[in-house]
mmCIF file of C-alpha atoms in Angstrom:
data_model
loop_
_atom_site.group_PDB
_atom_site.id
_atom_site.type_symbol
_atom_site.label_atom_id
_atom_site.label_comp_id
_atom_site.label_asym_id
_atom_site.label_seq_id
_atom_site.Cartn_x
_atom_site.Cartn_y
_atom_site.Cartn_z
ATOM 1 C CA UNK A 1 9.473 14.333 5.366
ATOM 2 C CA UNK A 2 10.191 13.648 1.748
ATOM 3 C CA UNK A 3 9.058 16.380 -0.757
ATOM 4 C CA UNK A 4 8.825 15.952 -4.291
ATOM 5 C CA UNK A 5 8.473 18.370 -7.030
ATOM 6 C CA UNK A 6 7.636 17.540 -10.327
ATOM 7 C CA UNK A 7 8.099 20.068 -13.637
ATOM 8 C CA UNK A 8 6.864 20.871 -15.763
ATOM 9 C CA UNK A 9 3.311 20.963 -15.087
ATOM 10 C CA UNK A 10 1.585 21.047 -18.559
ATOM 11 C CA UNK A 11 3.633 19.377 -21.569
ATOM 12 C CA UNK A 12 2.824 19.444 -25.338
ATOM 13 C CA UNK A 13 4.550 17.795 -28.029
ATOM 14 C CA UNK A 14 4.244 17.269 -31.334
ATOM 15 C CA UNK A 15 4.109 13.227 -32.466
ATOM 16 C CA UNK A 16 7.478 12.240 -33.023
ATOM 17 C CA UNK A 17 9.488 14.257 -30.606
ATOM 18 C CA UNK A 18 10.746 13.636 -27.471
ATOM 19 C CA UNK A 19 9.253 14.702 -23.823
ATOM 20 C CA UNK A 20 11.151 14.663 -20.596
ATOM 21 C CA UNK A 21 9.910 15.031 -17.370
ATOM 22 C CA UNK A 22 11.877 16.324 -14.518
ATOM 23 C CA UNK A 23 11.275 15.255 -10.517
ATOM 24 C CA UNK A 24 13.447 16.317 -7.625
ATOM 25 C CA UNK A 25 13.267 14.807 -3.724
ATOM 26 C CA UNK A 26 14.455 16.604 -1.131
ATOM 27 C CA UNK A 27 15.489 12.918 1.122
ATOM 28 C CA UNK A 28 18.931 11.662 0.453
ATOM 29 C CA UNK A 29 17.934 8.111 1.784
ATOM 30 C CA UNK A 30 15.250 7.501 -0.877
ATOM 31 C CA UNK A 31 15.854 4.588 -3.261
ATOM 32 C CA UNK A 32 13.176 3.716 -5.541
ATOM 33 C CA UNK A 33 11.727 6.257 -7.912
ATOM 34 C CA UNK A 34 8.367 4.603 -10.177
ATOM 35 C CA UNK A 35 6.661 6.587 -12.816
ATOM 36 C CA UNK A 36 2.764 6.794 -12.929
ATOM 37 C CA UNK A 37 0.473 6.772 -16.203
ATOM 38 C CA UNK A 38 -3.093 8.324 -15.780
ATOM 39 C CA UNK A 39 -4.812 8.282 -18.625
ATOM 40 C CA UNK A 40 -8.048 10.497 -19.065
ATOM 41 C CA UNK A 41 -10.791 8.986 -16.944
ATOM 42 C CA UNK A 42 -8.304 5.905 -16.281
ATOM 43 C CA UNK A 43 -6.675 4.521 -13.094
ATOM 44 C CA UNK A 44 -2.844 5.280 -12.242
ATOM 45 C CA UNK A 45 -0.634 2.949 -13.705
ATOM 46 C CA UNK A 46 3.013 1.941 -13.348
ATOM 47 C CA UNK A 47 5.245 2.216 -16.490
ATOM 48 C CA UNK A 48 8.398 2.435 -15.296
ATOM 49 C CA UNK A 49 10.326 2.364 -11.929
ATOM 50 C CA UNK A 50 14.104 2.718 -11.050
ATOM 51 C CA UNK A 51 15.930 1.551 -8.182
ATOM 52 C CA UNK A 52 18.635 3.474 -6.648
ATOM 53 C CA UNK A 53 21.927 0.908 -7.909
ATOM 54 C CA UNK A 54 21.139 1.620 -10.797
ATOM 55 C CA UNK A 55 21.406 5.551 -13.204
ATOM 56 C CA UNK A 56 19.268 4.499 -15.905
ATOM 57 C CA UNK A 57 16.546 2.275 -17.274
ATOM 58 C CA UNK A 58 14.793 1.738 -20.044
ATOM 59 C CA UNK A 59 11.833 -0.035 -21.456
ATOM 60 C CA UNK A 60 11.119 0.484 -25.273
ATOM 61 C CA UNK A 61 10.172 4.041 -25.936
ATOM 62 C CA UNK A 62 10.301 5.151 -22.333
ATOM 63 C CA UNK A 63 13.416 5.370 -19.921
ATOM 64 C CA UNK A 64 13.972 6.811 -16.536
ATOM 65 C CA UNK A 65 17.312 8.836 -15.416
ATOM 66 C CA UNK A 66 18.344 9.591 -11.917
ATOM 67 C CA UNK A 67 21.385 11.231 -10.664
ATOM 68 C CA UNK A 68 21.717 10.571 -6.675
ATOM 69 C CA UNK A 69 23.671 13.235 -6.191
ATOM 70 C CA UNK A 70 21.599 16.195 -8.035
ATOM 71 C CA UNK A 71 18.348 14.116 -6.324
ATOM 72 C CA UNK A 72 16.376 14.439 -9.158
ATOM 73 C CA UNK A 73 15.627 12.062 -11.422
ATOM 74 C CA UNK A 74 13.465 11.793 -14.938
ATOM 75 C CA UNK A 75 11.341 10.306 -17.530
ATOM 76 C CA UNK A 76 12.160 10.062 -21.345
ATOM 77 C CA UNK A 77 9.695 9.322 -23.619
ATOM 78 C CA UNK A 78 11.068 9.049 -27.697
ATOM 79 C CA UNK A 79 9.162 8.947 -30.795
ATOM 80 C CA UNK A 80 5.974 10.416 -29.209
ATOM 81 C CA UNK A 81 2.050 8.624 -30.072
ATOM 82 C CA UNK A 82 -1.297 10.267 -29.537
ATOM 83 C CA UNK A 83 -1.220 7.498 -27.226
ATOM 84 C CA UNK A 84 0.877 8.886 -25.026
ATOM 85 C CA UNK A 85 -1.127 11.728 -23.944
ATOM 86 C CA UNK A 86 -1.998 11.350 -20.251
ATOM 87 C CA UNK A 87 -0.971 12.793 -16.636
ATOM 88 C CA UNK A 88 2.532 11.223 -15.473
ATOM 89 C CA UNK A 89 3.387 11.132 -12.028
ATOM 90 C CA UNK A 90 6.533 10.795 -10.411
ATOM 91 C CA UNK A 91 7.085 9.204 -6.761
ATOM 92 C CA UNK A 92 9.678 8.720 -4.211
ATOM 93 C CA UNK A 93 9.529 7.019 -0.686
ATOM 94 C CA UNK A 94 7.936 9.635 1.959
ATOM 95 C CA UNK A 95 9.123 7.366 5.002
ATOM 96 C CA UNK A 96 7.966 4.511 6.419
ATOM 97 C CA UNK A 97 6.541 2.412 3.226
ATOM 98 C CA UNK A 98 4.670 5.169 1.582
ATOM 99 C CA UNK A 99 5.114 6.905 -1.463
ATOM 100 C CA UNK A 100 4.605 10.778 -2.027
ATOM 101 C CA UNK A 101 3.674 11.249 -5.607
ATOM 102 C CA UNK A 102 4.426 14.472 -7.411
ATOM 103 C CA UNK A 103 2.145 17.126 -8.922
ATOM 104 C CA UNK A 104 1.518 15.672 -12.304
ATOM 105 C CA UNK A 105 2.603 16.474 -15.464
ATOM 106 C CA UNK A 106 -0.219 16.745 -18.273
ATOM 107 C CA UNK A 107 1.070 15.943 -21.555
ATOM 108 C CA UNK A 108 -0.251 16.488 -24.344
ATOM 109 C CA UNK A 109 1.157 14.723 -27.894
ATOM 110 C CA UNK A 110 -0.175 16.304 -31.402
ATOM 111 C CA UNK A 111 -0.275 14.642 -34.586
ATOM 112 C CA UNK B 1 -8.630 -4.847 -15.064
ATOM 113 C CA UNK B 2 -6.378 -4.474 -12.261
ATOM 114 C CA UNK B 3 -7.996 -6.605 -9.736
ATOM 115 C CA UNK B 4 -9.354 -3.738 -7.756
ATOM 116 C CA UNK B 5 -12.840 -2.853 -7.771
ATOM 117 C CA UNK B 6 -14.317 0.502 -6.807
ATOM 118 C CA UNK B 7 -18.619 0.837 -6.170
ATOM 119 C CA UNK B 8 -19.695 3.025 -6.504
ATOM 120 C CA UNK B 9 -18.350 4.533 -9.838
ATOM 121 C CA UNK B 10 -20.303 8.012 -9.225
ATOM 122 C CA UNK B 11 -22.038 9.631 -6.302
ATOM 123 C CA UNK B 12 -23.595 12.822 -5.506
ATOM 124 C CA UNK B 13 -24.373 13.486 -1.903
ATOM 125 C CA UNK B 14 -25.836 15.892 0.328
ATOM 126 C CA UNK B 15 -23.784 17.681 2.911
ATOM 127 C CA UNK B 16 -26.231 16.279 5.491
ATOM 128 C CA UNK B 17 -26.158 12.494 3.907
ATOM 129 C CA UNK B 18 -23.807 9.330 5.053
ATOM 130 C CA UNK B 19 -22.816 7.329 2.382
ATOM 131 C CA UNK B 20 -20.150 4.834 1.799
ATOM 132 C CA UNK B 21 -17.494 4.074 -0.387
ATOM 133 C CA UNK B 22 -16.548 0.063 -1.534
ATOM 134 C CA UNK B 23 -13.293 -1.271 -2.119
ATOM 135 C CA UNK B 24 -12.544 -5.048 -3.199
ATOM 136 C CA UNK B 25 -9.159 -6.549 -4.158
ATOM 137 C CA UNK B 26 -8.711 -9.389 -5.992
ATOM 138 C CA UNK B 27 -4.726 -9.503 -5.907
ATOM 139 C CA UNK B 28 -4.186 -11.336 -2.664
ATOM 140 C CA UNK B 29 -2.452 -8.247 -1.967
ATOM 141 C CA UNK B 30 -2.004 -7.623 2.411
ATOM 142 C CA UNK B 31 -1.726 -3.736 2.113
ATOM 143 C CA UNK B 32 -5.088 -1.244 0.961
ATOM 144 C CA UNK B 33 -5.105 2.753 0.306
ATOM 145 C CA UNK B 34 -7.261 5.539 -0.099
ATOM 146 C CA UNK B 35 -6.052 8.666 -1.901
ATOM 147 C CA UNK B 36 -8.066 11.751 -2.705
ATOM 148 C CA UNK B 37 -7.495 13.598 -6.393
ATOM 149 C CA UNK B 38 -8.366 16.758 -7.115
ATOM 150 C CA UNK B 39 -7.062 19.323 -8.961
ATOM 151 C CA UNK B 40 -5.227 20.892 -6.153
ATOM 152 C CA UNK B 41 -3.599 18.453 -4.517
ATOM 153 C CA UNK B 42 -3.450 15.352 -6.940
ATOM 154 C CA UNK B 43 -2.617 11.729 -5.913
ATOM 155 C CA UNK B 44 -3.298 12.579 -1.940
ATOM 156 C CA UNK B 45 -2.855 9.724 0.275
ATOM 157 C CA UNK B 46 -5.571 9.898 3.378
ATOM 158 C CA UNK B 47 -5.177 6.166 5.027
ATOM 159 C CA UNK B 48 -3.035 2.762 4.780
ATOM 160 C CA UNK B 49 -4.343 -0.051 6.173
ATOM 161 C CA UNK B 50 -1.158 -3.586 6.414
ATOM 162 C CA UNK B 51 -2.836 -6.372 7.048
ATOM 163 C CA UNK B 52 -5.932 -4.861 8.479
ATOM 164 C CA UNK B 53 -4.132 -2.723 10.930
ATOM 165 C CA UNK B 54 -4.477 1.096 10.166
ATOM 166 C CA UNK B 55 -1.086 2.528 9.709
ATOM 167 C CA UNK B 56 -1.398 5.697 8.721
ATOM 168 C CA UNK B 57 -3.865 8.966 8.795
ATOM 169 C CA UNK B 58 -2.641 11.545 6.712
ATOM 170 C CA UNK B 59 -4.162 13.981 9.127
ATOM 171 C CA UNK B 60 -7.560 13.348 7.343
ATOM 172 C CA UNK B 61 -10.711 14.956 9.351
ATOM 173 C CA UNK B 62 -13.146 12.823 10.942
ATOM 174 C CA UNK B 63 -15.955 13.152 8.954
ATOM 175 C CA UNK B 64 -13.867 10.633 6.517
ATOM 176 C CA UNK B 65 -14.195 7.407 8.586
ATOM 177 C CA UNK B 66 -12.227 3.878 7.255
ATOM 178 C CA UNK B 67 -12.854 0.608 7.760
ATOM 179 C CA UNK B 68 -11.168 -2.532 6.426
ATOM 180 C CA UNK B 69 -12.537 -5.766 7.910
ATOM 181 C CA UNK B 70 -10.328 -7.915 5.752
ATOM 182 C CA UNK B 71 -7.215 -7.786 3.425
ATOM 183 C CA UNK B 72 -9.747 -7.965 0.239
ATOM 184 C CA UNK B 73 -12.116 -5.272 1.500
ATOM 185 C CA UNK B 74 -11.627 -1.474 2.387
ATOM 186 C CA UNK B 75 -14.458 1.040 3.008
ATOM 187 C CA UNK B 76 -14.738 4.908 3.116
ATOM 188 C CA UNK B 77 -17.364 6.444 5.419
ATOM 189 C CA UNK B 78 -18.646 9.353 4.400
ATOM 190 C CA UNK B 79 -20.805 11.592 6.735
ATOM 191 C CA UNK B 80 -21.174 15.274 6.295
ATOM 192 C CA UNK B 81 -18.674 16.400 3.999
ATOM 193 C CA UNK B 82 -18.270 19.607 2.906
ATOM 194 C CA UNK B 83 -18.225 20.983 -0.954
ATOM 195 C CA UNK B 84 -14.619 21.206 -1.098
ATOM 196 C CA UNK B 85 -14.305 17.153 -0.331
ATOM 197 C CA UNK B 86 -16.076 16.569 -3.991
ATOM 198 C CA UNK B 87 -13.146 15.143 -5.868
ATOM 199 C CA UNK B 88 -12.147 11.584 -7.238
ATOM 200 C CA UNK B 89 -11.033 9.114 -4.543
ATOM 201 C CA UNK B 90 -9.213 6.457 -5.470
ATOM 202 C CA UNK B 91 -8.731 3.011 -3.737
ATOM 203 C CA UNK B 92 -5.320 0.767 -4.184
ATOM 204 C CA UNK B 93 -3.472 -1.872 -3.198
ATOM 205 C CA UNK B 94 -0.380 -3.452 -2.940
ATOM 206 C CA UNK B 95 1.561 -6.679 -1.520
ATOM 207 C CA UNK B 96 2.482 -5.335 1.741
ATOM 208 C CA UNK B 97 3.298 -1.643 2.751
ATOM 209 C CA UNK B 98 6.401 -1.301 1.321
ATOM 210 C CA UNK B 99 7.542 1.857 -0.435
ATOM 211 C CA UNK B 100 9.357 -1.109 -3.578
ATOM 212 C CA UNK B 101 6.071 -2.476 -4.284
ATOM 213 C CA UNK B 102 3.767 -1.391 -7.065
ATOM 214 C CA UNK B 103 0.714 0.264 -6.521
ATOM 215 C CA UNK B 104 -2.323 -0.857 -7.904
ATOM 216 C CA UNK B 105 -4.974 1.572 -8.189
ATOM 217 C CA UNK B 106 -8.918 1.102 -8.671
ATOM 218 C CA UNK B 107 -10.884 3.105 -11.128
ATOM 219 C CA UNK B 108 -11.781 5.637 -8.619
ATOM 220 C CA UNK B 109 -15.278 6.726 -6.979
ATOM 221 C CA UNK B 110 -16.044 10.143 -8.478
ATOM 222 C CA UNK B 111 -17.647 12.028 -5.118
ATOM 223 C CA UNK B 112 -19.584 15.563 -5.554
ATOM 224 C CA UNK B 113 -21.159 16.816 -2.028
ATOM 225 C CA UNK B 114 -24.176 19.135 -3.055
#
């Protein structure tokens, strides 16, 4: 089955930098990678997602990388807000229509 | 709001007890989840339910029982757990079970077995 690792596991970042968060899957076949946004005492949310046609996306201050080959693929987040302090979690497709989400990333951004 | 409600919020059970967990969707979605989160092992997926059939048991023990008697509705029966089940479960949905579609996830039921 598919097995995703996600890194690192703790982030912190002063406001204004950049963070980037890596994932690797272990199944060639997979093609379609979302990003999760859980916010302290919030739901899991989906704030980006990236489709295997495609090596990069982006959406405002966020974008998502993937290199097929290398399997791994990851998040970018520029100009870093307070705001953006939350868990991320990165999927990938664990076989028949379900996703297997990765360990979670806890970032934390500092004014 | 998402569209998918979670009842209760909070609950604190004995090992002993049976309790239940709610879940309502308001998405017209065909496909309902239940993952577990805890600090071990976050964003756990325990059952899928596709248009009310059960498709998959993430090797989940019994004492975790689901129901889902309609696309809207999903339940978690709960009958003596153990400490170490105490953790944040979290209902979602989605259009059909299909790896492409987005996940929407309730606010969670925050469990603690006593």
């Amino acid at each position: 089955g598919e097995n995703v690792e996600q890194h690192p596991s703790t982030l912190s970042v002063q406001e204004g930098d950049s963070a980037v968060i890596k994932c690797t899957y272990s199944d060639s076949a997979s093609n379609y990678f979302p990003w999760y946004k859980q916010e302290l005492g919030k739901r899991p949310q989906l704030i980006i997602d990236i489709r295997s046609n495609v090596g990069e996306k982006k959406d405002q201050r966020i974008a998502v990388t993937l290199n097929k080959t290398a399997k791994h693929f990851s998040l970018h987040i520029t100009e870093t807000q307070p705001e953006d302090s939350a868990v991320y979690f990165c999927a990938a497709p664990g076989g028949y229509n379900k996703l297997i989400f990765g360990a979670g990333t806890r970032l934390a951004v500092h004014p | 709001e998402t569209g998918v409600t979670q009842t209760p919020r909070h609950l604190v059970m004995g090992m002993t007890n049976k309790k239940s967990l709610k879940c309502e969707q308001h998405l017209g979605h065909n496909a309902m989840y239940w993952y577990k989160q805890s600090a071990k092992k976050p964003l756990e997926l325990m059952f899928v339910y596709n248009f009310k059939e059960q498709t998959e048991n993430n090797s989940v023990p019994s004492r975790f029982s689901p129901e889902c008697p309609n696309s809207s509705h999903l339940f978690l029966h709960l009958h003596t757990l153990q400490p170490e089940d105490s953790a944040l479960y979290l209902c979602a949905s989605s259009p059909t079970q299909d790896e492409r579609n987005t996940i929407y996830f309730g606010e969670g039921s925050w469990l603690t077995v006593v």
